[in-house]
Coordinates of C-alpha atoms and ligand atoms in Angstrom, one line a residue:
M43 CA -0.1 -0.3 -0.1
T44 CA 1.2 3.9 -0.7
L45 CA 0.9 6.9 1.2
N46 CA -1.8 8.7 -0.9
V47 CA -1.8 12.9 0.1
F48 CA -4.3 15.7 -1.1
N49 CA -2.3 17.9 -2.5
T50 CA -4.0 21.4 -1.6
Q51 CA -2.3 22.5 -5.8
S52 CA -3.7 19.7 -8.0
R53 CA -6.9 19.3 -6.3
T54 CA -6.2 15.6 -5.8
L55 CA -5.4 12.5 -3.9
G56 CA -2.9 10.5 -5.4
A57 CA 0.4 8.6 -3.9
F58 CA 3.4 10.3 -2.5
E59 CA 6.1 9.6 -5.0
P60 CA 9.6 12.6 -3.5
L61 CA 11.8 13.1 -5.6
E62 CA 14.2 10.7 -4.3
S63 CA 12.8 7.1 -4.1
G64 CA 13.0 6.8 0.2
K65 CA 13.3 9.6 1.2
A66 CA 11.4 13.0 1.8
R67 CA 11.5 16.5 2.9
V68 CA 9.4 18.3 3.8
Y69 CA 9.0 22.1 5.1
A70 CA 6.8 23.0 7.4
C71 CA 5.6 26.6 8.2
G72 CA 6.2 26.3 12.0
P73 CA 4.7 29.1 14.8
T74 CA 5.7 33.3 14.7
I75 CA 6.9 33.6 18.3
Y76 CA 5.3 37.3 19.0
D77 CA 3.0 35.5 21.2
H78 CA 2.2 31.6 22.9
A79 CA 0.6 29.4 20.8
H80 CA -2.8 28.6 20.9
I81 CA -4.2 24.8 20.9
G82 CA -5.0 26.3 17.3
N83 CA -1.5 26.3 16.7
F84 CA -1.2 22.7 18.1
R85 CA -4.1 21.4 15.6
T86 CA -1.7 22.3 12.6
F87 CA 1.5 21.2 14.4
L88 CA 0.4 18.5 15.4
F89 CA -0.8 17.1 12.5
F90 CA 3.0 17.8 11.0
D91 CA 3.4 15.7 14.0
I92 CA 1.3 13.3 11.8
V93 CA 3.0 13.4 9.0
H94 CA 6.4 12.8 10.2
R95 CA 5.6 10.0 12.1
Y96 CA 4.1 8.2 10.1
L97 CA 6.6 9.0 7.1
E98 CA 9.5 7.2 9.4
A99 CA 7.2 4.4 10.7
S100 CA 6.5 3.9 7.1
G101 CA 10.4 3.7 6.0
Y102 CA 10.8 6.4 4.9
E103 CA 14.3 8.8 5.4
V104 CA 12.3 12.4 6.6
R105 CA 14.7 15.5 6.8
F106 CA 12.3 17.6 8.5
V107 CA 12.4 21.3 9.0
M108 CA 10.5 23.6 10.6
N109 CA 11.1 27.4 10.8
L110 CA 10.6 29.4 13.5
T111 CA 9.1 32.7 12.5
D112 CA 11.2 35.6 14.4
V113 CA 11.4 38.8 11.6
D114 CA 7.6 39.5 10.6
D115 CA 5.0 42.9 11.1
K116 CA 3.8 40.4 14.4
T117 CA 7.3 40.3 16.3
I118 CA 8.1 43.7 15.7
A119 CA 5.5 45.5 16.1
G120 CA 5.4 43.6 19.7
A121 CA 9.2 43.8 20.6
V122 CA 8.5 48.2 20.2
E123 CA 5.5 47.8 22.6
A124 CA 7.2 46.1 25.2
G125 CA 10.8 48.0 24.3
M126 CA 13.1 45.4 23.5
T127 CA 14.4 43.9 20.5
V128 CA 12.8 41.4 17.9
A129 CA 15.8 39.3 20.0
D130 CA 15.1 39.3 23.7
F131 CA 10.9 39.7 23.1
T132 CA 10.7 36.2 20.9
K133 CA 13.5 34.3 22.9
P134 CA 10.8 33.0 25.5
F135 CA 7.8 32.4 22.8
G136 CA 10.4 30.5 21.4
E137 CA 11.0 28.4 24.3
A138 CA 7.7 27.9 25.0
F139 CA 7.1 26.4 22.0
F140 CA 9.5 24.0 22.6
S141 CA 8.4 22.8 25.6
D142 CA 4.9 23.3 24.8
S143 CA 5.5 20.5 21.9
A144 CA 7.6 18.3 23.9
T145 CA 4.3 17.8 26.3
L146 CA 1.9 17.2 23.7
G147 CA 4.6 14.3 22.5
I148 CA 5.4 16.9 18.9
R149 CA 8.9 15.2 17.9
P150 CA 11.2 17.3 17.6
A151 CA 11.9 18.0 13.3
D152 CA 15.6 17.7 12.4
C153 CA 15.9 21.3 12.2
Y154 CA 14.5 24.7 13.1
P155 CA 15.8 28.0 11.0
R156 CA 15.0 31.5 11.9
A157 CA 14.9 34.1 9.5
T158 CA 18.4 36.5 11.8
D159 CA 20.3 34.2 10.8
Y160 CA 19.8 33.7 7.0
I161 CA 19.5 37.5 6.2
D162 CA 22.9 37.4 4.1
R163 CA 21.7 34.7 1.7
M164 CA 18.2 36.4 1.8
V165 CA 19.8 39.9 0.1
D166 CA 21.5 36.8 -2.3
F167 CA 18.2 35.9 -3.2
I168 CA 16.8 38.6 -3.8
G169 CA 20.0 39.8 -6.1
R170 CA 19.1 36.7 -8.3
L171 CA 16.0 37.3 -8.5
V172 CA 16.7 41.5 -9.3
D173 CA 19.0 40.6 -11.9
S174 CA 16.9 38.5 -13.0
G175 CA 14.0 41.0 -13.6
H176 CA 11.8 39.2 -11.5
A177 CA 11.8 41.8 -8.7
Y178 CA 12.8 45.7 -8.6
A179 CA 13.6 48.4 -6.2
A180 CA 11.5 50.7 -5.4
D181 CA 12.0 54.4 -4.8
D182 CA 10.6 53.7 -1.2
G183 CA 13.8 51.5 -0.7
A184 CA 12.4 48.3 -1.0
V185 CA 12.0 46.0 -3.1
Y186 CA 9.3 44.1 -4.8
F187 CA 8.8 40.7 -6.6
S188 CA 7.4 41.5 -10.6
V189 CA 4.0 39.9 -10.0
A190 CA 3.5 40.1 -13.7
S191 CA 7.1 38.4 -14.5
F192 CA 5.5 35.0 -12.7
E193 CA 3.4 34.0 -15.6
R194 CA 1.9 31.2 -12.8
Y195 CA 0.6 33.2 -10.4
G196 CA -2.0 32.2 -8.7
R197 CA -2.2 28.6 -9.3
L198 CA -2.5 27.5 -5.4
K199 CA -5.1 29.6 -4.4
G200 CA -6.7 29.3 -8.2
I201 CA -7.2 33.0 -8.2
D202 CA -7.9 35.1 -11.7
T203 CA -4.8 37.2 -11.7
S204 CA -6.2 38.4 -15.1
S205 CA -6.6 42.6 -13.6
L206 CA -3.4 42.0 -12.0
K207 CA -2.1 46.2 -12.5
S208 CA 1.0 45.3 -13.2
G209 CA 3.6 47.5 -10.5
A210 CA 0.7 47.9 -8.2
R211 CA 2.5 46.9 -4.9
V212 CA 1.7 46.0 -1.5
A213 CA 3.6 46.0 1.6
H214 CA 2.1 44.2 4.4
D215 CA 3.3 40.8 4.9
E216 CA -0.8 39.2 4.8
Y217 CA -3.8 40.8 2.8
D218 CA -6.5 39.1 0.9
K219 CA -6.5 37.3 -2.2
E220 CA -8.4 40.9 -3.6
D221 CA -5.1 42.4 -3.1
V222 CA -3.1 40.4 -5.9
R223 CA -0.3 43.4 -6.2
D224 CA 3.5 43.3 -6.6
F225 CA 5.0 42.0 -2.9
A226 CA 7.8 42.8 -0.4
L227 CA 10.4 41.3 -0.7
W228 CA 13.2 43.3 1.4
K229 CA 11.3 46.1 3.5
A230 CA 12.8 49.1 3.5
G231 CA 14.1 50.1 7.4
S232 CA 12.1 52.2 10.1
P233 CA 13.1 52.8 13.0
S234 CA 11.2 51.7 15.2
D235 CA 12.7 48.1 13.4
E236 CA 15.9 50.1 14.0
K237 CA 15.0 49.8 17.6
A238 CA 13.6 46.6 17.3
G239 CA 17.8 45.7 16.1
A240 CA 15.5 44.1 12.9
S241 CA 17.3 45.9 10.7
W242 CA 20.8 45.3 8.4
D243 CA 22.6 46.6 5.5
A244 CA 21.6 45.3 1.9
P245 CA 22.6 46.9 -1.7
W246 CA 19.0 48.7 -1.9
G247 CA 20.2 50.4 1.7
R248 CA 19.4 49.3 5.4
G249 CA 15.9 47.1 5.9
R250 CA 14.8 43.4 6.6
P251 CA 13.4 40.1 4.4
G252 CA 9.3 40.1 3.9
W253 CA 8.2 36.7 5.8
H254 CA 7.7 35.6 2.6
L255 CA 10.9 35.3 1.5
E256 CA 12.1 33.8 4.7
C257 CA 10.2 30.9 4.5
S258 CA 12.0 30.4 0.4
V259 CA 15.7 30.9 1.1
M260 CA 15.7 28.6 4.9
S261 CA 13.6 25.7 3.1
L262 CA 15.6 26.0 -0.4
T263 CA 18.8 26.9 1.7
E264 CA 18.2 23.5 4.0
L265 CA 16.2 21.1 1.6
G266 CA 17.0 21.7 -2.5
D267 CA 15.7 22.8 -4.5
T268 CA 12.5 20.8 -5.3
L269 CA 10.8 20.0 -1.2
D270 CA 8.5 16.7 -1.5
M271 CA 6.4 18.0 1.4
H272 CA 5.2 21.4 2.3
L273 CA 3.0 22.0 5.1
G274 CA 0.6 24.1 7.0
G275 CA -2.4 26.0 7.9
E276 CA -5.3 26.9 5.4
D277 CA -4.6 30.3 5.9
L278 CA -1.2 30.2 4.8
I279 CA -2.4 29.1 1.1
F280 CA -2.3 33.3 -0.1
P281 CA -0.6 35.0 0.3
H282 CA 2.0 33.1 2.0
H283 CA 2.6 29.6 -0.1
E284 CA 1.6 31.4 -3.5
N285 CA 4.6 33.8 -2.9
E286 CA 7.2 31.4 -2.0
I287 CA 6.1 29.2 -5.2
A288 CA 6.6 32.5 -6.8
Q289 CA 9.6 33.3 -5.3
S290 CA 11.5 30.0 -5.3
E291 CA 10.8 28.9 -8.5
A292 CA 11.8 32.2 -10.6
A293 CA 14.9 32.0 -8.7
T294 CA 16.0 28.2 -9.8
G295 CA 13.9 27.7 -12.6
K296 CA 13.2 24.3 -11.0
Q297 CA 9.5 22.7 -9.7
F298 CA 9.2 24.3 -5.6
V299 CA 7.6 21.5 -4.0
R300 CA 6.0 18.6 -4.9
Y301 CA 3.2 18.0 -2.6
W302 CA 1.4 21.2 -0.3
L303 CA -0.8 19.6 2.5
H304 CA -3.0 22.1 4.3
G305 CA -4.8 22.1 7.6
K306 CA -7.5 22.8 8.5
H307 CA -8.5 25.5 11.2
L308 CA -9.5 24.6 14.6
Q309 CA -12.7 25.8 15.6
V310 CA -13.8 26.5 19.7
E311 CA -17.1 26.2 20.8
G312 CA -18.3 26.5 18.1
K313 CA -16.4 30.0 17.1
K314 CA -13.0 31.3 15.7
M315 CA -10.3 31.2 18.6
S316 CA -9.5 35.4 18.9
K317 CA -8.7 37.0 21.6
S318 CA -11.7 39.1 21.7
L319 CA -14.4 36.9 21.5
G320 CA -12.7 35.7 25.1
N321 CA -12.3 31.3 23.8
F322 CA -8.4 31.8 22.4
V323 CA -6.6 28.5 24.7
T324 CA -3.4 27.9 25.5
V325 CA -2.0 24.4 25.9
R326 CA -0.5 25.7 29.9
Q327 CA -3.9 27.1 30.3
L328 CA -5.7 23.6 29.9
L329 CA -3.0 21.5 32.2
D330 CA -3.6 24.5 34.7
E331 CA -7.3 23.2 34.1
G332 CA -5.9 19.4 35.1
Y333 CA -6.5 18.2 31.9
D334 CA -3.3 15.7 31.2
P335 CA -1.1 16.6 28.1
A336 CA -2.4 12.9 26.4
S337 CA -5.7 13.7 26.2
I338 CA -5.1 17.1 24.5
R339 CA -3.2 15.2 21.8
H340 CA -5.8 12.7 21.8
Q341 CA -8.3 15.4 21.0
L342 CA -6.6 17.6 18.2
I343 CA -5.8 14.8 16.0
S344 CA -9.0 12.6 17.1
A345 CA -10.5 14.5 13.6
H346 CA -9.0 14.1 9.8
Y347 CA -5.9 17.3 9.3
R348 CA -8.9 18.8 6.4
G349 CA -11.8 18.3 8.7
D350 CA -13.9 20.1 10.6
L351 CA -12.5 20.5 14.1
N352 CA -14.5 22.4 17.1
F353 CA -12.2 21.6 20.6
T354 CA -14.3 21.5 23.6
R355 CA -14.2 20.6 27.1
A356 CA -17.4 18.3 26.6
G357 CA -14.6 16.6 23.6
L358 CA -11.7 17.0 26.4
D359 CA -13.6 14.8 28.5
A360 CA -14.3 12.4 26.2
S361 CA -11.0 12.1 24.9
R362 CA -9.3 11.9 28.7
S363 CA -11.4 8.1 28.3
A364 CA -10.5 7.2 25.2
V365 CA -6.5 7.4 26.7
Q366 CA -7.9 5.9 29.6
R367 CA -8.8 3.2 27.8
L368 CA -5.8 2.7 25.8
V369 CA -3.9 2.6 29.3
D370 CA -5.9 0.1 30.4
F371 CA -5.8 -2.5 27.6
E372 CA -2.6 -2.1 27.5
S373 CA -2.4 -3.1 30.9
R374 CA -4.6 -5.9 31.0
T375 CA -2.8 -7.4 27.4
A376 CA 0.5 -7.3 29.4
G377 CA -0.6 -8.7 32.1
V378 CA -2.8 -11.3 31.2
D379 CA -1.6 -14.8 31.7
V380 CA 0.1 -16.4 29.6
S381 CA 0.9 -20.9 28.8
D382 CA 2.7 -22.9 26.0
D383 CA -0.5 -24.8 26.7
A384 CA -3.2 -22.3 26.1
E385 CA -5.8 -23.1 23.6
P386 CA -4.8 -21.4 20.4
S387 CA -7.1 -17.7 20.1
P388 CA -7.0 -15.3 17.1
L389 CA -5.2 -12.7 18.9
A390 CA -2.2 -12.5 16.3
E391 CA -4.9 -12.1 13.9
L392 CA -6.9 -9.5 15.2
A393 CA -3.9 -7.9 15.6
G394 CA -2.8 -8.4 11.9
E395 CA -6.7 -7.2 10.7
G396 CA -6.2 -3.5 13.6
T397 CA -3.0 -3.3 11.4
S398 CA -3.9 -3.8 8.0
A399 CA -7.0 -1.4 9.2
F400 CA -5.2 1.3 10.8
R401 CA -2.8 1.7 7.9
A402 CA -5.4 2.2 5.1
A403 CA -6.5 4.8 7.2
M404 CA -3.2 6.2 7.9
D405 CA -2.8 5.5 3.6
N406 CA -5.5 7.9 2.8
D407 CA -4.5 11.1 3.5
L408 CA -3.2 10.6 7.0
N409 CA -6.9 10.2 7.9
T410 CA -6.9 9.8 12.1
A411 CA -9.5 10.0 12.6
D412 CA -10.1 6.5 10.7
A413 CA -7.2 5.4 12.6
L414 CA -8.4 6.1 15.9
G415 CA -11.2 4.0 15.2
A416 CA -9.9 1.0 13.7
L417 CA -7.4 1.0 16.9
F418 CA -10.6 0.8 18.4
T419 CA -12.4 -1.6 16.7
M420 CA -9.3 -3.9 17.5
I421 CA -9.5 -3.1 21.3
A422 CA -13.3 -3.9 21.6
R423 CA -12.2 -7.3 19.5
V424 CA -8.9 -8.2 21.3
N425 CA -11.0 -7.1 25.2
A426 CA -13.9 -9.9 23.8
A427 CA -11.2 -12.1 23.3
L428 CA -9.2 -12.1 26.4
D429 CA -12.5 -12.2 28.0
A430 CA -13.4 -15.7 26.7
A431 CA -9.7 -17.3 27.6
T432 CA -8.0 -18.2 30.3
S433 CA -5.0 -18.0 29.5
V434 CA -2.9 -17.6 25.7
V435 CA 0.5 -18.5 24.6
P436 CA 3.3 -15.7 25.0
A437 CA 3.4 -15.2 21.3
D438 CA -0.5 -14.1 20.6
R439 CA 0.0 -11.7 23.5
D440 CA 3.3 -10.3 22.8
A441 CA 1.2 -10.0 18.5
V442 CA -1.2 -7.8 20.1
L443 CA 1.7 -5.2 22.3
A444 CA 3.2 -5.0 19.2
A445 CA 0.8 -4.1 17.2
L446 CA -0.3 -1.7 19.6
A447 CA 2.9 -0.1 19.5
G448 CA 3.0 -0.2 16.4
M449 CA 0.0 1.6 16.1
D450 CA 1.7 4.4 18.9
D451 CA 4.5 5.1 17.2
V452 CA 2.0 6.9 14.9
L453 CA -0.1 8.3 17.0
G454 CA 1.7 8.8 20.5
L455 CA -1.4 9.3 22.8
L456 CA 0.5 5.9 24.6
E457 CA 3.7 7.9 24.8
V458 CA 2.5 11.0 26.4
A459 CA 0.5 9.0 28.8
R460 CA 3.8 7.4 30.2
A461 CA 5.9 10.1 30.2
S462 CA 3.6 12.6 32.3
R463 CA 3.0 10.3 34.8
T464 CA 6.4 9.9 37.3
V465 CA 7.3 7.9 39.4
D466 CA 8.8 9.0 42.2
D467 CA 11.8 7.2 44.5
D468 CA 9.2 6.2 47.3
V469 CA 7.2 4.2 44.9
S470 CA 10.5 3.1 42.7
A471 CA 11.3 1.3 46.1
W472 CA 8.0 -0.2 46.8
V473 CA 7.5 -2.2 43.4
E474 CA 11.3 -3.9 44.0
D475 CA 10.9 -4.3 47.4
L476 CA 7.8 -6.1 46.6
I477 CA 9.6 -8.0 43.4
A478 CA 12.0 -8.9 46.4
Q479 CA 9.3 -10.6 47.8
R480 CA 7.3 -12.3 44.8
K481 CA 10.6 -13.8 43.7
Q482 CA 11.1 -15.4 47.2
A483 CA 7.4 -16.6 47.3
R484 CA 8.9 -18.1 44.0
Q485 CA 11.7 -19.6 45.2
D486 CA 9.6 -21.1 47.9
R487 CA 6.8 -21.8 45.4
D488 CA 4.1 -20.5 47.4
W489 CA 2.7 -19.3 43.8
A490 CA -0.4 -18.2 45.4
R491 CA 1.1 -15.6 47.1
A492 CA 3.3 -14.3 44.3
D493 CA 0.0 -14.6 42.2
A494 CA -1.2 -12.0 44.8
I495 CA 2.1 -9.4 44.4
R496 CA 1.3 -9.5 41.1
D497 CA -2.1 -8.5 41.4
E498 CA -1.5 -5.6 44.2
L499 CA 1.3 -4.0 41.9
S500 CA -1.6 -4.5 39.0
A501 CA -4.4 -2.7 40.8
K502 CA -1.4 0.1 40.7
G503 CA -1.4 0.3 37.3
I504 CA 2.1 -2.2 37.2
V505 CA 3.1 -4.5 34.9
L506 CA 5.7 -7.0 35.7
E507 CA 7.7 -8.6 32.3
D508 CA 9.4 -11.7 33.8
G509 CA 12.6 -11.9 31.4
A510 CA 15.9 -14.1 31.6
G511 CA 17.3 -11.3 33.5
G512 CA 15.0 -10.9 36.2
T513 CA 11.8 -8.8 36.8
R514 CA 11.1 -5.6 35.1
W515 CA 8.4 -3.5 36.0
K516 CA 6.6 -0.9 34.0
V517 CA 3.7 2.8 34.7
V518 CA 0.4 1.6 32.5
G519 CA -2.3 2.7 34.0
Ligands
LIG735 P1 0.8 31.7 13.2 O1 2.1 31.0 14.8 O2 0.4 32.7 13.4 O3 2.3 31.7 12.3 O4 0.7 29.9 13.1 C1 1.2 29.1 12.9 C2 0.8 28.1 12.3 O5 -0.6 27.5 12.6 C3 0.0 28.5 10.9 O6 0.6 27.2 10.3 C4 -1.1 29.1 11.0 O7 -2.2 28.3 10.0 C5 -2.0 27.9 12.6 N1 -3.1 28.7 12.4 C6 -3.2 29.6 13.2 N2 -4.6 29.8 14.3 C7 -5.0 28.0 13.5 C8 -6.3 27.3 13.8 N3 -6.8 28.4 14.9 N4 -6.5 26.5 13.9 C9 -5.2 25.6 12.7 N5 -4.4 26.6 13.3 C10 -3.5 27.3 12.9
LIG736 ZN1 6.2 30.3 6.1

């Protein structure tokens, strides 16, 4: 089976075929670090994480690059208001982003470029566009991309550029699609940019790069002229990604991106999230309210990335139950009685069917909703089979645990649930003591006592695994 993805550019679902077989070069537009990322941002970042994890699980050698936007209209406005440089102003938001990402089990990218580290390359890149006639320096000290010079402009969003007025300009980083005009690659420096430490020398005078240009230069530098996948939220299709295509392809003469994937925005309690509506929610806030990271992760990946998702506290409660079912299932399966003489059971078959259904869902445009459905169907069937069995052969139990681990490698729910349950030293000492008592009981052939100790631990969510090197234990519930 192959991974099929919906490409925003072609508007079709088709097989993912990277430029180089077995390798996937992926660029994701990361956060603008002018504030704490909210859970809508994290829906998008978790969609990125699912792409990252599933490509790896499918055997691709992945190079995953995600930028942090540290210089743009918003970070400069924030720095000026706070009376700080952009470097100082954005630092804590960058740190908070990494910390929240780790809490939610987001697999780290291979590289996190920031615009401020690529200014020289950006200046060179603009120079190339000017030399080739795709850009021009205007009398306001800025350099604009000439939209009329790039015939394919508007294809990603599907906009009609016939009414385009050649030479009309827009300097803001963000604007509407009605505003198709030449956009700034380099913005002339202003006193506030200088104050924020966001101004650099260039042949056209002091200034700073435009936001769209930043992503083109960082992605081309880190991944080469053609990327296999470029990811972002749906609001970035225009103008951000449309402009990235124009600049990049005008400069390299090659296809910039093979597959464009865009995630749908999250709603909160049925509405668009905004500070003025008072429904602006951050990960930290939810943790303070007592919700655990695995429940947040579950809720945010519970819908297909292109489908609607409405974040609610009631939904989080349901997610908490779903995660608990998962944890209980792992605990039950790991603790099941095994015997080499057990009756044959359908467990290995159920595990195989579960894995196939899970992969089919993921191969169908990374449909996490259906993939979770496949996982919970497997759980229900295995539970029914376990209800009917007194013991199972070890290989059957292991097949289920392996299927579960394979799915969780992509979903990351058990992984996050485990990471957020820490065991303090007292508990460790208590477990070790009981394990020693159980060992003694077994030496004394006091099987009832040994089983009672295993049950006592199991009731506390601690599972024992007897192996050649002794008994290991883990917390699963
Ligand atoms: P920003 O920090 O504003 O640059 O946004 C970072 C990422 O979050 C971008 O890919 C946005 O498209 C995405 N994003 C912003 N708001 C939402 C939302 N409500 N739901 C999902 N993604 C969002
Ligand atoms: Zn970007």
